[in-house]
Amino acid sequence: MGEDRLQSLVTESRNPDSMSIDMESTMGMLEIMNREDARVAEAVARVLPEVAEVVEKTVESLKKGGRLFYAGAGTSGRVGFMDASECPPTFMTSPEQIQAIMAGGGEAFEQAKENAEDEEEAGYRDLDAASPDDRDVVIGITASGRTPYPVGTLKRAGDAGAYTVALSCNPEALISTYADTAIEVIVGPEVLTGSTRLKAATSHKMILNMISTSVMIQLGKVYENLMVDVHASNYKLRRRAESILKTVTDTGEEEASLLLKNANYEVKTAIMMKKADLSYEKAKEILDACDGYLRRAESFISH
């Protein structure tokens, strides 16, 4: 894309409301940024139908044993990396089920490698290393909608028959042409011209959070609004697991701690053990028969 075309993108245009931000007081700067940030949620609301489509397709794919990939460069890659890395402790997913592929590799998360985004072939090659197939979902993330690296990943995903999603912040984005579903969340010009780590990245983080959370809810990893598949792997998460167990079963602190330990720190299993007076093995058996859905398991034992 030529320089003239680049400057015509919404994400590269100048914001008339922040032209004098360099002359503002600290509070004035913050108020300008806060007003612009308030527009992000409105922009996200306008693309919820597309997000819902992605959620439903992803649920179908993961139930078949597929995987969810986020692919991006720079800030877009980091946003994907954050969401993917938070799924195992929050929902006890395997590291393979939701993965992030980032231009420049994992090192680029800490140390920017901005030239890494320019190679479409690198994106194609990096996804190829994961051996994608038609059960997988691949989301290419790029604020401009034209970054070569995620375009390359979507091309490889398409070749494999995977479900492809383009997440960008410009209308009629180039990457959208390679996607089964295009999410173009138009947040408008940035406070700092072209600095898409601001509103664009915020909108993308919101959408990825929505996708992963909604998918996990529909896979039975949430009961009411509680994270009943939390991976209680450290002190904080064990305390959270105990709190969830006490809330659902109305047990005391000491009993909840012992229950959780006897349930191998599996919250859903501990809930079933307490509610139905079951052994660990029997509670696991019923949960497995109900595909891990706690509400379904409760209904099973009540009949």
PDB file of C-alpha atoms in Angstrom:
ATOM      1  CA  MET A   1       0.000   0.000   0.000  1.00  0.00           C
ATOM      2  CA  GLY A   2       1.395   3.405  -0.957  1.00  0.00           C
ATOM      3  CA  GLU A   3       1.923   6.251   1.488  1.00  0.00           C
ATOM      4  CA  ASP A   4      -1.097   8.181   0.178  1.00  0.00           C
ATOM      5  CA  ARG A   5      -3.349   5.174   0.759  1.00  0.00           C
ATOM      6  CA  LEU A   6      -1.893   4.620   4.229  1.00  0.00           C
ATOM      7  CA  GLN A   7      -2.657   8.191   5.258  1.00  0.00           C
ATOM      8  CA  SER A   8      -6.244   7.822   4.076  1.00  0.00           C
ATOM      9  CA  LEU A   9      -6.950   5.106   6.665  1.00  0.00           C
ATOM     10  CA  VAL A  10      -9.167   6.083   9.579  1.00  0.00           C
ATOM     11  CA  THR A  11      -6.526   4.793  11.989  1.00  0.00           C
ATOM     12  CA  GLU A  12      -3.916   7.111  10.435  1.00  0.00           C
ATOM     13  CA  SER A  13      -6.024  10.269  10.192  1.00  0.00           C
ATOM     14  CA  ARG A  14      -5.688  13.222  12.546  1.00  0.00           C
ATOM     15  CA  ASN A  15      -8.158  13.708  15.365  1.00  0.00           C
ATOM     16  CA  PRO A  16      -9.506  17.284  15.355  1.00  0.00           C
ATOM     17  CA  ASP A  17     -10.367  17.016  19.055  1.00  0.00           C
ATOM     18  CA  SER A  18      -6.769  16.450  20.139  1.00  0.00           C
ATOM     19  CA  MET A  19      -4.904  18.931  17.931  1.00  0.00           C
ATOM     20  CA  SER A  20      -3.858  21.055  20.911  1.00  0.00           C
ATOM     21  CA  ILE A  21      -3.214  18.233  23.366  1.00  0.00           C
ATOM     22  CA  ASP A  22       0.441  19.250  23.645  1.00  0.00           C
ATOM     23  CA  MET A  23      -0.670  22.588  25.113  1.00  0.00           C
ATOM     24  CA  GLU A  24      -3.112  21.151  27.634  1.00  0.00           C
ATOM     25  CA  SER A  25      -2.712  20.809  31.386  1.00  0.00           C
ATOM     26  CA  THR A  26      -2.384  17.307  32.767  1.00  0.00           C
ATOM     27  CA  MET A  27      -6.109  17.235  33.522  1.00  0.00           C
ATOM     28  CA  GLY A  28      -6.900  18.569  30.063  1.00  0.00           C
ATOM     29  CA  MET A  29      -4.898  15.771  28.425  1.00  0.00           C
ATOM     30  CA  LEU A  30      -6.617  13.152  30.541  1.00  0.00           C
ATOM     31  CA  GLU A  31     -10.069  14.515  29.783  1.00  0.00           C
ATOM     32  CA  ILE A  32      -9.397  14.392  26.038  1.00  0.00           C
ATOM     33  CA  MET A  33      -8.196  10.788  26.263  1.00  0.00           C
ATOM     34  CA  ASN A  34     -11.083   9.807  28.490  1.00  0.00           C
ATOM     35  CA  ARG A  35     -13.644  11.249  26.062  1.00  0.00           C
ATOM     36  CA  GLU A  36     -12.042   9.345  23.194  1.00  0.00           C
ATOM     37  CA  ASP A  37     -11.928   6.117  25.194  1.00  0.00           C
ATOM     38  CA  ALA A  38     -15.642   6.456  25.916  1.00  0.00           C
ATOM     39  CA  ARG A  39     -16.257   6.080  22.177  1.00  0.00           C
ATOM     40  CA  VAL A  40     -14.590   2.669  22.075  1.00  0.00           C
ATOM     41  CA  ALA A  41     -17.417   0.773  23.772  1.00  0.00           C
ATOM     42  CA  GLU A  42     -19.900   2.370  21.386  1.00  0.00           C
ATOM     43  CA  ALA A  43     -17.839   1.188  18.410  1.00  0.00           C
ATOM     44  CA  VAL A  44     -17.619  -2.315  19.853  1.00  0.00           C
ATOM     45  CA  ALA A  45     -21.404  -2.377  20.364  1.00  0.00           C
ATOM     46  CA  ARG A  46     -21.887  -1.808  16.636  1.00  0.00           C
ATOM     47  CA  VAL A  47     -19.995  -5.005  15.729  1.00  0.00           C
ATOM     48  CA  LEU A  48     -21.558  -7.331  18.307  1.00  0.00           C
ATOM     49  CA  PRO A  49     -23.449  -9.331  15.629  1.00  0.00           C
ATOM     50  CA  GLU A  50     -20.137 -10.241  13.990  1.00  0.00           C
ATOM     51  CA  VAL A  51     -18.559 -11.036  17.362  1.00  0.00           C
ATOM     52  CA  ALA A  52     -21.508 -13.316  18.200  1.00  0.00           C
ATOM     53  CA  GLU A  53     -20.997 -15.179  14.934  1.00  0.00           C
ATOM     54  CA  VAL A  54     -17.342 -15.760  15.799  1.00  0.00           C
ATOM     55  CA  VAL A  55     -18.223 -16.982  19.294  1.00  0.00           C
ATOM     56  CA  GLU A  56     -20.741 -19.517  17.991  1.00  0.00           C
ATOM     57  CA  LYS A  57     -18.388 -20.812  15.300  1.00  0.00           C
ATOM     58  CA  THR A  58     -15.558 -21.091  17.831  1.00  0.00           C
ATOM     59  CA  VAL A  59     -17.688 -23.056  20.284  1.00  0.00           C
ATOM     60  CA  GLU A  60     -18.545 -25.500  17.493  1.00  0.00           C
ATOM     61  CA  SER A  61     -14.880 -25.819  16.540  1.00  0.00           C
ATOM     62  CA  LEU A  62     -13.532 -26.366  20.053  1.00  0.00           C
ATOM     63  CA  LYS A  63     -16.178 -28.996  20.750  1.00  0.00           C
ATOM     64  CA  LYS A  64     -14.758 -30.906  17.775  1.00  0.00           C
ATOM     65  CA  GLY A  65     -11.256 -30.724  19.217  1.00  0.00           C
ATOM     66  CA  GLY A  66     -10.214 -27.627  17.296  1.00  0.00           C
ATOM     67  CA  ARG A  67      -8.024 -24.781  18.481  1.00  0.00           C
ATOM     68  CA  LEU A  68      -8.315 -21.004  18.576  1.00  0.00           C
ATOM     69  CA  PHE A  69      -5.363 -18.984  17.261  1.00  0.00           C
ATOM     70  CA  TYR A  70      -4.765 -15.248  17.603  1.00  0.00           C
ATOM     71  CA  ALA A  71      -2.265 -13.862  15.097  1.00  0.00           C
ATOM     72  CA  GLY A  72      -0.857 -10.349  15.020  1.00  0.00           C
ATOM     73  CA  ALA A  73       2.189  -8.099  15.077  1.00  0.00           C
ATOM     74  CA  GLY A  74       3.254  -5.413  17.532  1.00  0.00           C
ATOM     75  CA  THR A  75       0.471  -4.238  19.833  1.00  0.00           C
ATOM     76  CA  SER A  76      -2.066  -6.457  18.051  1.00  0.00           C
ATOM     77  CA  GLY A  77       0.093  -9.499  18.706  1.00  0.00           C
ATOM     78  CA  ARG A  78       0.535  -8.548  22.360  1.00  0.00           C
ATOM     79  CA  VAL A  79      -3.214  -8.149  22.862  1.00  0.00           C
ATOM     80  CA  GLY A  80      -3.746 -11.636  21.453  1.00  0.00           C
ATOM     81  CA  PHE A  81      -0.902 -13.018  23.538  1.00  0.00           C
ATOM     82  CA  MET A  82      -2.412 -11.592  26.735  1.00  0.00           C
ATOM     83  CA  ASP A  83      -5.837 -13.073  26.149  1.00  0.00           C
ATOM     84  CA  ALA A  84      -4.498 -16.484  25.181  1.00  0.00           C
ATOM     85  CA  SER A  85      -2.123 -16.666  28.150  1.00  0.00           C
ATOM     86  CA  GLU A  86      -4.878 -15.853  30.647  1.00  0.00           C
ATOM     87  CA  CYS A  87      -7.180 -18.695  29.562  1.00  0.00           C
ATOM     88  CA  PRO A  88      -5.341 -21.618  31.252  1.00  0.00           C
ATOM     89  CA  PRO A  89      -5.441 -20.134  34.791  1.00  0.00           C
ATOM     90  CA  THR A  90      -8.955 -18.733  34.370  1.00  0.00           C
ATOM     91  CA  PHE A  91     -10.633 -21.664  32.637  1.00  0.00           C
ATOM     92  CA  MET A  92      -8.171 -24.558  33.002  1.00  0.00           C
ATOM     93  CA  THR A  93      -7.742 -24.818  29.246  1.00  0.00           C
ATOM     94  CA  SER A  94      -4.661 -26.490  27.846  1.00  0.00           C
ATOM     95  CA  PRO A  95      -1.986 -24.166  26.422  1.00  0.00           C
ATOM     96  CA  GLU A  96      -2.651 -25.737  23.018  1.00  0.00           C
ATOM     97  CA  GLN A  97      -6.379 -24.971  22.901  1.00  0.00           C
ATOM     98  CA  ILE A  98      -5.987 -21.191  22.674  1.00  0.00           C
ATOM     99  CA  GLN A  99      -2.699 -19.974  21.230  1.00  0.00           C
ATOM    100  CA  ALA A 100      -1.138 -16.699  20.142  1.00  0.00           C
ATOM    101  CA  ILE A 101       1.136 -16.395  17.133  1.00  0.00           C
ATOM    102  CA  MET A 102       3.134 -13.176  17.076  1.00  0.00           C
ATOM    103  CA  ALA A 103       5.415 -11.639  14.483  1.00  0.00           C
ATOM    104  CA  GLY A 104       8.968 -11.950  15.750  1.00  0.00           C
ATOM    105  CA  GLY A 105       8.080 -14.737  18.171  1.00  0.00           C
ATOM    106  CA  GLY A 106       7.642 -14.596  21.936  1.00  0.00           C
ATOM    107  CA  GLU A 107      10.608 -12.250  22.335  1.00  0.00           C
ATOM    108  CA  ALA A 108       8.644  -9.547  20.501  1.00  0.00           C
ATOM    109  CA  PHE A 109       6.201  -9.389  23.410  1.00  0.00           C
ATOM    110  CA  GLU A 110       8.830  -7.678  25.580  1.00  0.00           C
ATOM    111  CA  GLN A 111      11.088  -6.130  22.943  1.00  0.00           C
ATOM    112  CA  ALA A 112       9.415  -4.508  19.947  1.00  0.00           C
ATOM    113  CA  LYS A 113      10.431  -5.949  16.567  1.00  0.00           C
ATOM    114  CA  GLU A 114       8.436  -3.662  14.334  1.00  0.00           C
ATOM    115  CA  ASN A 115       9.971  -4.857  11.060  1.00  0.00           C
ATOM    116  CA  ALA A 116       8.754  -8.396  11.768  1.00  0.00           C
ATOM    117  CA  GLU A 117       5.229  -7.447  10.725  1.00  0.00           C
ATOM    118  CA  ASP A 118       6.200  -6.785   7.106  1.00  0.00           C
ATOM    119  CA  GLU A 119       6.619 -10.430   6.070  1.00  0.00           C
ATOM    120  CA  GLU A 120       3.428 -12.092   4.911  1.00  0.00           C
ATOM    121  CA  GLU A 121       5.378 -15.287   4.342  1.00  0.00           C
ATOM    122  CA  ALA A 122       6.449 -15.305   8.004  1.00  0.00           C
ATOM    123  CA  GLY A 123       2.813 -15.312   9.110  1.00  0.00           C
ATOM    124  CA  TYR A 124       2.027 -18.108   6.683  1.00  0.00           C
ATOM    125  CA  ARG A 125       5.042 -20.099   7.880  1.00  0.00           C
ATOM    126  CA  ASP A 126       4.418 -19.569  11.613  1.00  0.00           C
ATOM    127  CA  LEU A 127       0.842 -20.829  11.413  1.00  0.00           C
ATOM    128  CA  ASP A 128       1.913 -23.680   9.160  1.00  0.00           C
ATOM    129  CA  ALA A 129       4.199 -24.895  11.960  1.00  0.00           C
ATOM    130  CA  ALA A 130       1.060 -25.497  14.064  1.00  0.00           C
ATOM    131  CA  SER A 131      -0.423 -27.780  11.357  1.00  0.00           C
ATOM    132  CA  PRO A 132      -3.835 -26.074  11.158  1.00  0.00           C
ATOM    133  CA  ASP A 133      -6.867 -28.023   9.958  1.00  0.00           C
ATOM    134  CA  ASP A 134     -10.549 -27.500   9.313  1.00  0.00           C
ATOM    135  CA  ARG A 135     -11.460 -27.728  13.000  1.00  0.00           C
ATOM    136  CA  ASP A 136      -9.425 -24.640  13.922  1.00  0.00           C
ATOM    137  CA  VAL A 137     -10.314 -20.952  14.212  1.00  0.00           C
ATOM    138  CA  VAL A 138      -7.744 -18.290  13.299  1.00  0.00           C
ATOM    139  CA  ILE A 139      -8.235 -14.612  14.144  1.00  0.00           C
ATOM    140  CA  GLY A 140      -5.917 -12.194  12.354  1.00  0.00           C
ATOM    141  CA  ILE A 141      -5.557  -8.952  14.312  1.00  0.00           C
ATOM    142  CA  THR A 142      -4.406  -5.690  12.734  1.00  0.00           C
ATOM    143  CA  ALA A 143      -5.596  -2.169  13.490  1.00  0.00           C
ATOM    144  CA  SER A 144      -4.821  -0.921   9.993  1.00  0.00           C
ATOM    145  CA  GLY A 145      -6.272  -4.014   8.372  1.00  0.00           C
ATOM    146  CA  ARG A 146      -3.314  -4.287   6.018  1.00  0.00           C
ATOM    147  CA  THR A 147      -0.426  -5.697   8.111  1.00  0.00           C
ATOM    148  CA  PRO A 148       1.230  -8.464   6.046  1.00  0.00           C
ATOM    149  CA  TYR A 149       1.960 -10.862   8.942  1.00  0.00           C
ATOM    150  CA  PRO A 150      -1.657 -11.591  10.027  1.00  0.00           C
ATOM    151  CA  VAL A 151      -2.733 -11.557   6.374  1.00  0.00           C
ATOM    152  CA  GLY A 152      -0.266 -14.403   5.827  1.00  0.00           C
ATOM    153  CA  THR A 153      -1.695 -16.372   8.742  1.00  0.00           C
ATOM    154  CA  LEU A 154      -5.228 -16.058   7.373  1.00  0.00           C
ATOM    155  CA  LYS A 155      -4.053 -17.225   3.960  1.00  0.00           C
ATOM    156  CA  ARG A 156      -2.537 -20.358   5.524  1.00  0.00           C
ATOM    157  CA  ALA A 157      -5.655 -20.870   7.647  1.00  0.00           C
ATOM    158  CA  GLY A 158      -7.834 -20.590   4.563  1.00  0.00           C
ATOM    159  CA  ASP A 159      -5.711 -23.153   2.749  1.00  0.00           C
ATOM    160  CA  ALA A 160      -6.313 -25.540   5.656  1.00  0.00           C
ATOM    161  CA  GLY A 161     -10.076 -25.009   5.641  1.00  0.00           C
ATOM    162  CA  ALA A 162     -10.008 -23.359   9.069  1.00  0.00           C
ATOM    163  CA  TYR A 163     -12.605 -20.755  10.063  1.00  0.00           C
ATOM    164  CA  THR A 164     -10.976 -17.362   9.521  1.00  0.00           C
ATOM    165  CA  VAL A 165     -11.685 -14.047  11.245  1.00  0.00           C
ATOM    166  CA  ALA A 166     -10.279 -10.587  10.507  1.00  0.00           C
ATOM    167  CA  LEU A 167     -10.225  -8.071  13.362  1.00  0.00           C
ATOM    168  CA  SER A 168      -9.352  -4.539  12.237  1.00  0.00           C
ATOM    169  CA  CYS A 169     -10.255  -0.875  12.775  1.00  0.00           C
ATOM    170  CA  ASN A 170     -10.771   0.329   9.202  1.00  0.00           C
ATOM    171  CA  PRO A 171     -13.702  -0.118   6.815  1.00  0.00           C
ATOM    172  CA  GLU A 172     -13.169  -2.395   3.825  1.00  0.00           C
ATOM    173  CA  ALA A 173      -9.881  -3.586   5.289  1.00  0.00           C
ATOM    174  CA  LEU A 174      -7.571  -5.663   3.115  1.00  0.00           C
ATOM    175  CA  ILE A 175      -7.434  -8.486   5.665  1.00  0.00           C
ATOM    176  CA  SER A 176     -11.248  -8.742   5.610  1.00  0.00           C
ATOM    177  CA  THR A 177     -11.046 -10.174   2.090  1.00  0.00           C
ATOM    178  CA  TYR A 178      -9.301 -13.260   3.497  1.00  0.00           C
ATOM    179  CA  ALA A 179     -11.807 -13.887   6.291  1.00  0.00           C
ATOM    180  CA  ASP A 180     -15.024 -15.834   6.678  1.00  0.00           C
ATOM    181  CA  THR A 181     -16.095 -13.182   9.205  1.00  0.00           C
ATOM    182  CA  ALA A 182     -14.750  -9.635   9.260  1.00  0.00           C
ATOM    183  CA  ILE A 183     -14.973  -7.534  12.423  1.00  0.00           C
ATOM    184  CA  GLU A 184     -14.201  -3.933  11.504  1.00  0.00           C
ATOM    185  CA  VAL A 185     -14.534  -1.921  14.696  1.00  0.00           C
ATOM    186  CA  ILE A 186     -14.314   1.750  13.694  1.00  0.00           C
ATOM    187  CA  VAL A 187     -13.082   3.666  16.732  1.00  0.00           C
ATOM    188  CA  GLY A 188     -12.068   6.768  14.775  1.00  0.00           C
ATOM    189  CA  PRO A 189      -8.781   8.688  14.732  1.00  0.00           C
ATOM    190  CA  GLU A 190      -6.419   8.194  17.648  1.00  0.00           C
ATOM    191  CA  VAL A 191      -5.549  10.894  20.188  1.00  0.00           C
ATOM    192  CA  LEU A 192      -1.983  10.606  18.926  1.00  0.00           C
ATOM    193  CA  THR A 193      -2.143  10.243  15.166  1.00  0.00           C
ATOM    194  CA  GLY A 194      -1.531   6.635  14.149  1.00  0.00           C
ATOM    195  CA  SER A 195      -0.852   5.393  17.686  1.00  0.00           C
ATOM    196  CA  THR A 196      -3.111   2.370  17.528  1.00  0.00           C
ATOM    197  CA  ARG A 197      -1.937   1.091  20.913  1.00  0.00           C
ATOM    198  CA  LEU A 198      -4.649   3.444  22.185  1.00  0.00           C
ATOM    199  CA  LYS A 199      -8.316   3.152  21.075  1.00  0.00           C
ATOM    200  CA  ALA A 200      -7.738   0.483  18.438  1.00  0.00           C
ATOM    201  CA  ALA A 201      -5.900  -1.820  20.853  1.00  0.00           C
ATOM    202  CA  THR A 202      -8.479  -1.172  23.570  1.00  0.00           C
ATOM    203  CA  SER A 203     -11.296  -2.197  21.227  1.00  0.00           C
ATOM    204  CA  HIS A 204      -9.434  -5.331  20.195  1.00  0.00           C
ATOM    205  CA  LYS A 205      -8.749  -6.338  23.781  1.00  0.00           C
ATOM    206  CA  MET A 206     -12.434  -5.871  24.601  1.00  0.00           C
ATOM    207  CA  ILE A 207     -13.486  -8.025  21.663  1.00  0.00           C
ATOM    208  CA  LEU A 208     -10.974 -10.809  22.331  1.00  0.00           C
ATOM    209  CA  ASN A 209     -12.031 -10.840  26.000  1.00  0.00           C
ATOM    210  CA  MET A 210     -15.651 -11.142  24.864  1.00  0.00           C
ATOM    211  CA  ILE A 211     -14.860 -13.968  22.472  1.00  0.00           C
ATOM    212  CA  SER A 212     -12.794 -16.101  24.849  1.00  0.00           C
ATOM    213  CA  THR A 213     -15.084 -15.510  27.843  1.00  0.00           C
ATOM    214  CA  SER A 214     -18.300 -16.215  25.929  1.00  0.00           C
ATOM    215  CA  VAL A 215     -16.792 -19.328  24.369  1.00  0.00           C
ATOM    216  CA  MET A 216     -15.707 -20.650  27.766  1.00  0.00           C
ATOM    217  CA  ILE A 217     -19.128 -19.957  29.294  1.00  0.00           C
ATOM    218  CA  GLN A 218     -20.731 -21.974  26.515  1.00  0.00           C
ATOM    219  CA  LEU A 219     -18.241 -24.777  27.080  1.00  0.00           C
ATOM    220  CA  GLY A 220     -19.459 -25.124  30.673  1.00  0.00           C
ATOM    221  CA  LYS A 221     -16.564 -23.434  32.434  1.00  0.00           C
ATOM    222  CA  VAL A 222     -18.751 -20.894  34.238  1.00  0.00           C
ATOM    223  CA  TYR A 223     -21.581 -21.498  36.740  1.00  0.00           C
ATOM    224  CA  GLU A 224     -23.798 -18.473  37.338  1.00  0.00           C
ATOM    225  CA  ASN A 225     -21.033 -15.884  37.050  1.00  0.00           C
ATOM    226  CA  LEU A 226     -18.384 -17.913  38.864  1.00  0.00           C
ATOM    227  CA  MET A 227     -15.188 -19.356  37.380  1.00  0.00           C
ATOM    228  CA  VAL A 228     -15.789 -22.960  38.385  1.00  0.00           C
ATOM    229  CA  ASP A 229     -12.946 -24.215  36.201  1.00  0.00           C
ATOM    230  CA  VAL A 230     -10.361 -21.881  37.699  1.00  0.00           C
ATOM    231  CA  HIS A 231      -6.948 -23.531  37.872  1.00  0.00           C
ATOM    232  CA  ALA A 232      -6.115 -23.350  41.589  1.00  0.00           C
ATOM    233  CA  SER A 233      -2.367 -23.447  41.017  1.00  0.00           C
ATOM    234  CA  ASN A 234      -1.217 -20.856  43.555  1.00  0.00           C
ATOM    235  CA  TYR A 235      -2.292 -19.345  46.882  1.00  0.00           C
ATOM    236  CA  LYS A 236      -4.452 -16.600  45.365  1.00  0.00           C
ATOM    237  CA  LEU A 237      -6.251 -18.942  42.993  1.00  0.00           C
ATOM    238  CA  ARG A 238      -6.763 -21.569  45.708  1.00  0.00           C
ATOM    239  CA  ARG A 239      -8.354 -18.911  47.888  1.00  0.00           C
ATOM    240  CA  ARG A 240     -10.562 -17.883  44.971  1.00  0.00           C
ATOM    241  CA  ALA A 241     -11.525 -21.518  44.415  1.00  0.00           C
ATOM    242  CA  GLU A 242     -12.402 -21.890  48.103  1.00  0.00           C
ATOM    243  CA  SER A 243     -14.504 -18.720  47.938  1.00  0.00           C
ATOM    244  CA  ILE A 244     -16.415 -20.048  44.920  1.00  0.00           C
ATOM    245  CA  LEU A 245     -16.995 -23.360  46.668  1.00  0.00           C
ATOM    246  CA  LYS A 246     -18.273 -21.643  49.824  1.00  0.00           C
ATOM    247  CA  THR A 247     -20.594 -19.437  47.758  1.00  0.00           C
ATOM    248  CA  VAL A 248     -22.169 -22.306  45.811  1.00  0.00           C
ATOM    249  CA  THR A 249     -22.393 -24.904  48.601  1.00  0.00           C
ATOM    250  CA  ASP A 250     -22.722 -22.709  51.698  1.00  0.00           C
ATOM    251  CA  THR A 251     -19.823 -24.418  53.454  1.00  0.00           C
ATOM    252  CA  GLY A 252     -17.452 -22.989  55.988  1.00  0.00           C
ATOM    253  CA  GLU A 253     -13.816 -22.108  55.464  1.00  0.00           C
ATOM    254  CA  GLU A 254     -12.290 -25.273  56.897  1.00  0.00           C
ATOM    255  CA  GLU A 255     -14.688 -27.639  55.116  1.00  0.00           C
ATOM    256  CA  ALA A 256     -14.242 -25.828  51.802  1.00  0.00           C
ATOM    257  CA  SER A 257     -10.466 -26.118  52.067  1.00  0.00           C
ATOM    258  CA  LEU A 258     -10.661 -29.863  52.825  1.00  0.00           C
ATOM    259  CA  LEU A 259     -13.245 -30.476  50.089  1.00  0.00           C
ATOM    260  CA  LEU A 260     -11.137 -28.722  47.518  1.00  0.00           C
ATOM    261  CA  LYS A 261      -8.066 -30.698  48.508  1.00  0.00           C
ATOM    262  CA  ASN A 262      -9.997 -33.985  48.272  1.00  0.00           C
ATOM    263  CA  ALA A 263     -11.279 -32.930  44.855  1.00  0.00           C
ATOM    264  CA  ASN A 264      -7.751 -32.416  43.550  1.00  0.00           C
ATOM    265  CA  TYR A 265      -8.462 -28.657  43.534  1.00  0.00           C
ATOM    266  CA  GLU A 266     -11.161 -29.078  40.882  1.00  0.00           C
ATOM    267  CA  VAL A 267     -13.936 -26.684  41.870  1.00  0.00           C
ATOM    268  CA  LYS A 268     -16.758 -28.276  39.846  1.00  0.00           C
ATOM    269  CA  THR A 269     -15.905 -31.708  41.218  1.00  0.00           C
ATOM    270  CA  ALA A 270     -15.838 -30.381  44.782  1.00  0.00           C
ATOM    271  CA  ILE A 271     -19.250 -28.761  44.282  1.00  0.00           C
ATOM    272  CA  MET A 272     -20.711 -32.059  43.064  1.00  0.00           C
ATOM    273  CA  MET A 273     -19.116 -33.958  45.959  1.00  0.00           C
ATOM    274  CA  LYS A 274     -20.676 -31.615  48.491  1.00  0.00           C
ATOM    275  CA  LYS A 275     -24.097 -31.120  46.912  1.00  0.00           C
ATOM    276  CA  ALA A 276     -24.779 -34.803  46.187  1.00  0.00           C
ATOM    277  CA  ASP A 277     -22.577 -36.376  48.863  1.00  0.00           C
ATOM    278  CA  LEU A 278     -20.489 -38.149  46.237  1.00  0.00           C
ATOM    279  CA  SER A 279     -17.002 -39.580  46.156  1.00  0.00           C
ATOM    280  CA  TYR A 280     -14.433 -37.869  43.979  1.00  0.00           C
ATOM    281  CA  GLU A 281     -14.614 -40.670  41.433  1.00  0.00           C
ATOM    282  CA  LYS A 282     -18.422 -40.628  41.216  1.00  0.00           C
ATOM    283  CA  ALA A 283     -18.568 -36.843  40.946  1.00  0.00           C
ATOM    284  CA  LYS A 284     -16.027 -36.942  38.110  1.00  0.00           C
ATOM    285  CA  GLU A 285     -17.986 -39.699  36.389  1.00  0.00           C
ATOM    286  CA  ILE A 286     -21.202 -37.666  36.401  1.00  0.00           C
ATOM    287  CA  LEU A 287     -19.463 -34.484  35.265  1.00  0.00           C
ATOM    288  CA  ASP A 288     -17.768 -36.360  32.433  1.00  0.00           C
ATOM    289  CA  ALA A 289     -21.126 -37.835  31.388  1.00  0.00           C
ATOM    290  CA  CYS A 290     -22.491 -34.285  31.280  1.00  0.00           C
ATOM    291  CA  ASP A 291     -19.513 -32.968  29.261  1.00  0.00           C
ATOM    292  CA  GLY A 292     -18.346 -30.893  32.232  1.00  0.00           C
ATOM    293  CA  TYR A 293     -21.508 -28.780  32.462  1.00  0.00           C
ATOM    294  CA  LEU A 294     -22.252 -28.286  36.157  1.00  0.00           C
ATOM    295  CA  ARG A 295     -25.893 -27.273  35.690  1.00  0.00           C
ATOM    296  CA  ARG A 296     -26.471 -30.364  33.574  1.00  0.00           C
ATOM    297  CA  ALA A 297     -24.805 -32.526  36.225  1.00  0.00           C
ATOM    298  CA  GLU A 298     -27.006 -31.013  38.943  1.00  0.00           C
ATOM    299  CA  SER A 299     -30.074 -31.796  36.869  1.00  0.00           C
ATOM    300  CA  PHE A 300     -28.795 -35.335  36.344  1.00  0.00           C
ATOM    301  CA  ILE A 301     -28.515 -36.112  40.067  1.00  0.00           C
ATOM    302  CA  SER A 302     -31.868 -34.506  40.885  1.00  0.00           C
ATOM    303  CA  HIS A 303     -33.754 -36.993  38.694  1.00  0.00           C
TER     304      HIS A 303
END
